[in-house]
Amino acid sequence: MLGYVRIYKPDLKVREYEVYCGYYCGVCKYIGKEYGQFPRMALSYDAAFLAVLLGSVIADPDEPVQEHCVVHHIRKRTVIRNESIEYAGDLMLILAWFKLMDDVNDEGKTSAKAASVLLRSKYRRLEKKRPALCRAISENLAVLSRLESEHCASLDEAAEAFAKIMEAIFREGSSELHETFAQIGYHMGKWIYLIDALDDIEENIQDGAYNPLLYRFDFRGRVSGDESLAGETADAFRARIRERVAFNLYHYLAVLSKSIENLDIKKNKGIIENVIYFGMNRKTEEILEHKEDHKEDPDESI
């Protein structure tokens, strides 16, 4: 899920931050127990939020415990365990597998090939455990790969395939309110795909990788034969598309917020609102303003 769905720590209560960390550590502990230490590298902040959101409609209270771990071996950390955490852990490994396959097929990375050998048996287990989820992700990734190879200039069409992946992830992981969660996943997927494309403009210009924004808004300045735009810089391109992209990003966040309001949230509401109304909005502003240090997020380290 690319690491964009995060908390904004300064506006999170101390107790809420501890619970959030408990979910993050819970996913990490689950992956280590079920699949070994190496797969823990697949963990991201998105996993913690997914678990928090899916578990928010379940009335059973969280039951945190204090435990040591390999990374934090001196001071005990808060750890929470429940079904939504296990689902988030499984999902992280499924997505890591497909990312490795993409690296192997597109770039032939030796490191990716070696890692895929280590993860292959783990993915086979997950394929049997969550067949519908693996199938939905695989099918929509194939659609996305085809669109990328065709240099699809339709932003909506390219984002749709990724949004469908997120829709399947949230629907499959929900124990109730399946369609509401599916809508949340769908609109979050639209936002993630667009924010990632905006974030990667400079990198994709340099490496020649597909970026829907470069084709949709014709980076080379060939829109309607307007040669005056030829040779524009990445900064000039960003400035030219900023208003249009900002409108879409904030629209997706607005619809996402409306979908979340339809949930009967029973716990951890403060964490959810922090991510949606502060974390994702902050990330949107940072990337629209092209702040180079936004990926470091020192206040969010666990």
Coordinates of C-alpha atoms in Angstrom, one line a residue:
M1 CA 0.0 0.0 0.0
L2 CA 3.1 2.1 -0.5
G3 CA 3.5 3.8 2.9
Y4 CA 1.3 6.9 2.4
V5 CA -1.5 6.1 4.9
R6 CA 0.0 7.2 8.2
I7 CA -0.8 8.9 11.5
Y8 CA 0.1 12.6 12.2
K9 CA 1.7 12.1 15.6
P10 CA 1.6 15.7 17.0
D11 CA -2.2 15.6 16.9
L12 CA -2.6 12.0 18.4
K13 CA -3.2 11.4 22.1
V14 CA -0.5 9.5 24.0
R15 CA -2.9 6.6 24.7
E16 CA -4.0 6.5 21.0
Y17 CA -0.4 6.4 19.9
E18 CA 0.3 3.5 22.2
V19 CA -2.6 1.6 20.7
Y20 CA -1.5 2.4 17.2
C21 CA 2.0 1.1 18.0
G22 CA 0.4 -2.0 19.6
Y23 CA -1.3 -2.7 16.3
Y24 CA 1.9 -2.1 14.3
C25 CA 3.9 -4.4 16.7
G26 CA 1.1 -6.9 16.7
V27 CA 1.3 -7.3 12.9
C28 CA 5.1 -7.5 13.1
K29 CA 5.0 -10.2 15.8
Y30 CA 2.3 -12.2 13.9
I31 CA 4.4 -12.2 10.7
G32 CA 7.5 -13.3 12.6
K33 CA 5.6 -16.1 14.4
E34 CA 3.8 -17.4 11.3
Y35 CA 6.3 -16.8 8.5
G36 CA 9.7 -16.2 10.1
Q37 CA 12.0 -13.2 10.6
F38 CA 12.8 -12.3 7.0
P39 CA 9.2 -11.6 5.9
R40 CA 9.0 -9.0 8.6
M41 CA 10.7 -6.7 6.2
A42 CA 7.4 -6.4 4.3
L43 CA 5.8 -4.5 7.2
S44 CA 4.6 -1.0 6.6
Y45 CA 2.6 1.7 8.5
D46 CA -0.3 1.0 6.2
A47 CA -0.7 -2.5 7.8
A48 CA -1.3 -0.9 11.2
F49 CA -4.0 1.4 10.0
L50 CA -5.7 -1.4 8.0
A51 CA -5.9 -3.5 11.1
V52 CA -7.1 -0.6 13.2
L53 CA -9.9 0.3 10.7
L54 CA -11.1 -3.3 10.1
G55 CA -11.1 -3.9 13.9
S56 CA -12.9 -0.7 14.7
V57 CA -16.4 -2.1 14.1
I58 CA -15.8 -5.1 16.4
A59 CA -17.1 -4.6 19.9
D60 CA -14.5 -6.8 21.6
P61 CA -12.0 -4.5 23.4
D62 CA -8.3 -4.6 22.5
E63 CA -6.2 -6.5 25.0
P64 CA -2.7 -5.1 24.9
V65 CA 0.2 -6.9 26.5
Q66 CA 3.8 -5.8 27.1
E67 CA 6.5 -7.9 25.3
H68 CA 10.1 -7.7 24.3
C69 CA 11.2 -8.2 20.7
V70 CA 14.4 -8.5 18.6
V71 CA 14.4 -4.8 17.8
H72 CA 13.3 -3.5 21.2
H73 CA 15.0 -6.0 23.5
I74 CA 15.6 -3.7 26.4
R75 CA 12.2 -2.0 27.0
K76 CA 9.0 -3.9 26.5
R77 CA 6.6 -2.7 23.9
T78 CA 2.8 -2.7 23.7
V79 CA 1.5 -5.6 21.5
I80 CA -2.1 -6.2 20.4
R81 CA -3.4 -9.4 18.8
N82 CA -6.7 -9.9 17.0
E83 CA -8.1 -11.2 13.6
S84 CA -7.7 -7.9 11.8
I85 CA -4.0 -7.8 12.8
E86 CA -3.5 -11.4 11.4
Y87 CA -5.3 -10.3 8.2
A88 CA -3.1 -7.3 7.8
G89 CA 0.0 -9.5 8.3
D90 CA -1.1 -11.9 5.6
L91 CA -1.8 -9.1 3.2
M92 CA 1.6 -7.5 3.7
L93 CA 3.2 -10.8 2.6
I94 CA 0.9 -11.2 -0.4
L95 CA 1.7 -7.7 -1.6
A96 CA 5.4 -8.2 -1.0
W97 CA 5.3 -11.4 -3.1
F98 CA 3.7 -9.6 -6.1
K99 CA 6.1 -6.7 -5.7
L100 CA 9.0 -9.2 -5.9
M101 CA 7.5 -10.8 -9.0
D102 CA 7.2 -7.4 -10.6
D103 CA 10.8 -6.6 -9.9
V104 CA 11.9 -10.0 -11.2
N105 CA 9.9 -9.8 -14.4
D106 CA 10.5 -6.1 -15.2
E107 CA 14.0 -5.6 -14.0
G108 CA 15.5 -9.0 -13.4
K109 CA 16.9 -7.9 -10.0
T110 CA 19.1 -10.5 -8.5
S111 CA 18.1 -9.5 -5.0
A112 CA 14.4 -9.9 -5.9
K113 CA 15.0 -13.3 -7.3
A114 CA 16.8 -14.4 -4.1
A115 CA 14.0 -12.9 -1.9
S116 CA 11.3 -14.6 -4.1
V117 CA 12.9 -18.0 -3.3
L118 CA 12.6 -17.3 0.4
L119 CA 9.0 -16.1 0.1
R120 CA 7.7 -18.6 -2.4
S121 CA 6.6 -21.3 0.2
K122 CA 5.0 -18.6 2.4
Y123 CA 3.0 -17.2 -0.6
R124 CA 1.8 -20.8 -1.4
R125 CA 0.4 -21.1 2.1
L126 CA -1.4 -17.8 1.8
E127 CA -2.7 -18.7 -1.6
K128 CA -4.5 -21.6 0.0
K129 CA -5.5 -19.6 3.1
R130 CA -6.9 -16.6 1.2
P131 CA -7.5 -17.7 -2.4
A132 CA -10.1 -15.1 -3.3
L133 CA -7.9 -12.2 -2.1
C134 CA -4.8 -13.6 -4.0
R135 CA -6.9 -14.1 -7.2
A136 CA -8.4 -10.6 -7.0
I137 CA -5.0 -8.9 -6.5
S138 CA -3.3 -11.0 -9.3
E139 CA -6.1 -10.3 -11.8
N140 CA -6.1 -6.5 -11.2
L141 CA -2.3 -6.3 -11.2
A142 CA -2.4 -8.0 -14.6
V143 CA -4.8 -5.3 -15.8
L144 CA -2.6 -2.6 -14.4
S145 CA 0.5 -4.1 -15.9
R146 CA -1.1 -4.2 -19.3
L147 CA -2.2 -0.5 -19.1
E148 CA 1.3 0.5 -18.1
S149 CA 2.8 -1.4 -21.0
E150 CA 0.4 0.4 -23.3
H151 CA 1.4 3.8 -21.7
C152 CA -2.3 4.4 -20.9
A153 CA -3.0 8.1 -20.9
S154 CA -6.3 7.8 -19.0
L155 CA -5.7 8.5 -15.4
D156 CA -9.1 7.2 -14.3
E157 CA -8.5 3.9 -16.2
A158 CA -5.1 3.3 -14.7
A159 CA -6.2 4.2 -11.2
E160 CA -9.3 2.0 -11.5
A161 CA -7.2 -1.2 -11.5
F162 CA -5.4 -0.3 -8.3
A163 CA -8.6 0.9 -6.7
K164 CA -10.1 -2.5 -7.4
I165 CA -7.2 -4.1 -5.6
M166 CA -7.8 -2.0 -2.6
E167 CA -11.6 -2.6 -2.8
A168 CA -10.9 -6.4 -2.7
I169 CA -8.5 -6.0 0.2
F170 CA -11.0 -4.1 2.4
R171 CA -14.0 -6.3 1.5
E172 CA -12.1 -9.5 2.1
G173 CA -10.8 -8.3 5.5
S174 CA -14.1 -7.1 6.9
S175 CA -16.2 -9.3 9.1
E176 CA -19.2 -7.1 8.6
L177 CA -20.3 -4.0 6.5
H178 CA -18.5 -5.5 3.5
E179 CA -19.7 -3.0 0.9
T180 CA -19.0 0.0 3.1
F181 CA -15.4 -1.2 3.6
A182 CA -15.2 -2.0 -0.1
Q183 CA -16.0 1.6 -0.9
I184 CA -13.5 2.8 1.6
G185 CA -10.8 0.7 0.0
Y186 CA -11.8 1.8 -3.5
H187 CA -11.6 5.5 -2.8
M188 CA -8.4 5.1 -0.7
G189 CA -6.9 3.2 -3.7
K190 CA -7.7 6.1 -6.0
W191 CA -5.9 8.5 -3.7
I192 CA -2.9 6.2 -3.1
Y193 CA -2.4 5.7 -6.9
L194 CA -2.6 9.4 -7.7
I195 CA -0.4 10.6 -4.8
D196 CA 2.2 8.0 -5.7
A197 CA 2.3 9.1 -9.3
L198 CA 2.7 12.7 -8.2
D199 CA 5.4 11.8 -5.8
D200 CA 7.4 9.8 -8.4
I201 CA 7.4 12.4 -11.2
E202 CA 11.1 13.3 -11.1
E203 CA 12.2 9.7 -10.6
N204 CA 10.0 8.4 -13.5
I205 CA 11.2 11.2 -15.8
Q206 CA 14.8 10.0 -15.1
D207 CA 14.3 6.2 -15.3
G208 CA 11.6 6.2 -18.0
A209 CA 9.2 4.2 -16.0
Y210 CA 5.4 4.6 -16.6
N211 CA 3.7 7.4 -14.8
P212 CA 0.1 8.2 -15.8
L213 CA 0.5 11.9 -15.1
L214 CA 3.3 12.2 -17.7
Y215 CA 1.1 10.8 -20.4
R216 CA -2.2 12.3 -19.3
F217 CA -0.8 15.8 -19.2
D218 CA 1.9 15.3 -21.9
F219 CA 5.1 16.1 -20.1
R220 CA 7.0 16.6 -23.4
G221 CA 4.7 19.5 -24.3
R222 CA 2.9 18.0 -27.2
V223 CA -0.6 18.7 -25.9
S224 CA -2.6 20.0 -28.9
G225 CA 0.6 20.6 -30.7
D226 CA 1.8 23.3 -28.4
E227 CA 5.5 23.4 -29.0
S228 CA 6.0 26.2 -26.5
L229 CA 5.8 23.6 -23.7
A230 CA 8.6 21.5 -25.2
G231 CA 11.5 20.9 -22.8
E232 CA 9.6 22.0 -19.7
T233 CA 11.2 21.1 -16.4
A234 CA 9.7 18.7 -13.9
D235 CA 9.0 21.7 -11.6
A236 CA 7.2 23.5 -14.5
F237 CA 5.2 20.4 -15.2
R238 CA 4.2 20.1 -11.6
A239 CA 3.1 23.7 -11.5
R240 CA 1.1 23.2 -14.7
I241 CA -0.9 20.1 -13.4
R242 CA -1.0 21.1 -9.7
E243 CA -4.6 22.5 -9.7
R244 CA -6.1 19.5 -11.5
V245 CA -4.3 16.9 -9.5
A246 CA -5.1 18.7 -6.2
F247 CA -8.8 18.7 -7.1
N248 CA -8.8 15.0 -7.6
L249 CA -6.7 14.2 -4.5
Y250 CA -8.9 16.2 -2.2
H251 CA -12.1 14.9 -3.9
Y252 CA -10.9 11.3 -3.1
L253 CA -10.3 12.2 0.5
A254 CA -13.7 13.8 0.8
V255 CA -15.5 10.8 -0.5
L256 CA -13.3 8.5 1.6
S257 CA -14.3 10.5 4.7
K258 CA -18.0 10.2 3.9
S259 CA -17.6 6.4 3.5
I260 CA -15.9 6.1 6.9
E261 CA -18.7 8.1 8.5
N262 CA -21.0 5.2 7.5
L263 CA -19.2 2.9 9.8
D264 CA -20.4 2.1 13.3
I265 CA -17.0 2.7 14.9
K266 CA -16.8 1.1 18.3
K267 CA -13.2 1.7 19.2
N268 CA -10.1 3.6 18.2
K269 CA -12.0 6.3 16.5
G270 CA -9.4 8.9 17.3
I271 CA -6.7 7.0 15.5
I272 CA -8.9 6.6 12.4
E273 CA -9.8 10.3 12.3
N274 CA -6.2 11.3 12.8
V275 CA -5.1 9.3 9.8
I276 CA -7.9 10.4 7.5
Y277 CA -8.2 14.1 8.5
F278 CA -4.6 14.9 9.5
G279 CA -2.2 12.2 8.2
M280 CA -3.5 11.8 4.7
N281 CA -4.3 15.5 4.3
R282 CA -0.8 16.4 5.5
K283 CA 0.8 13.9 3.1
T284 CA -1.3 15.4 0.2
E285 CA -0.1 18.9 1.1
E286 CA 3.6 17.8 1.4
I287 CA 3.6 16.1 -2.0
L288 CA 1.7 18.8 -3.8
E289 CA 4.3 21.3 -2.4
H290 CA 7.0 18.8 -3.4
K291 CA 8.7 18.7 0.0
E292 CA 11.7 16.4 -0.4
D293 CA 11.9 15.3 3.2
H294 CA 8.3 14.1 3.5
K295 CA 9.3 10.4 3.3
E296 CA 11.4 10.6 6.4
D297 CA 8.6 11.4 8.8
P298 CA 10.7 11.4 12.0
D299 CA 7.7 11.9 14.2
E300 CA 6.1 8.7 13.1
S301 CA 8.9 6.2 13.8
I302 CA 7.9 3.3 16.1

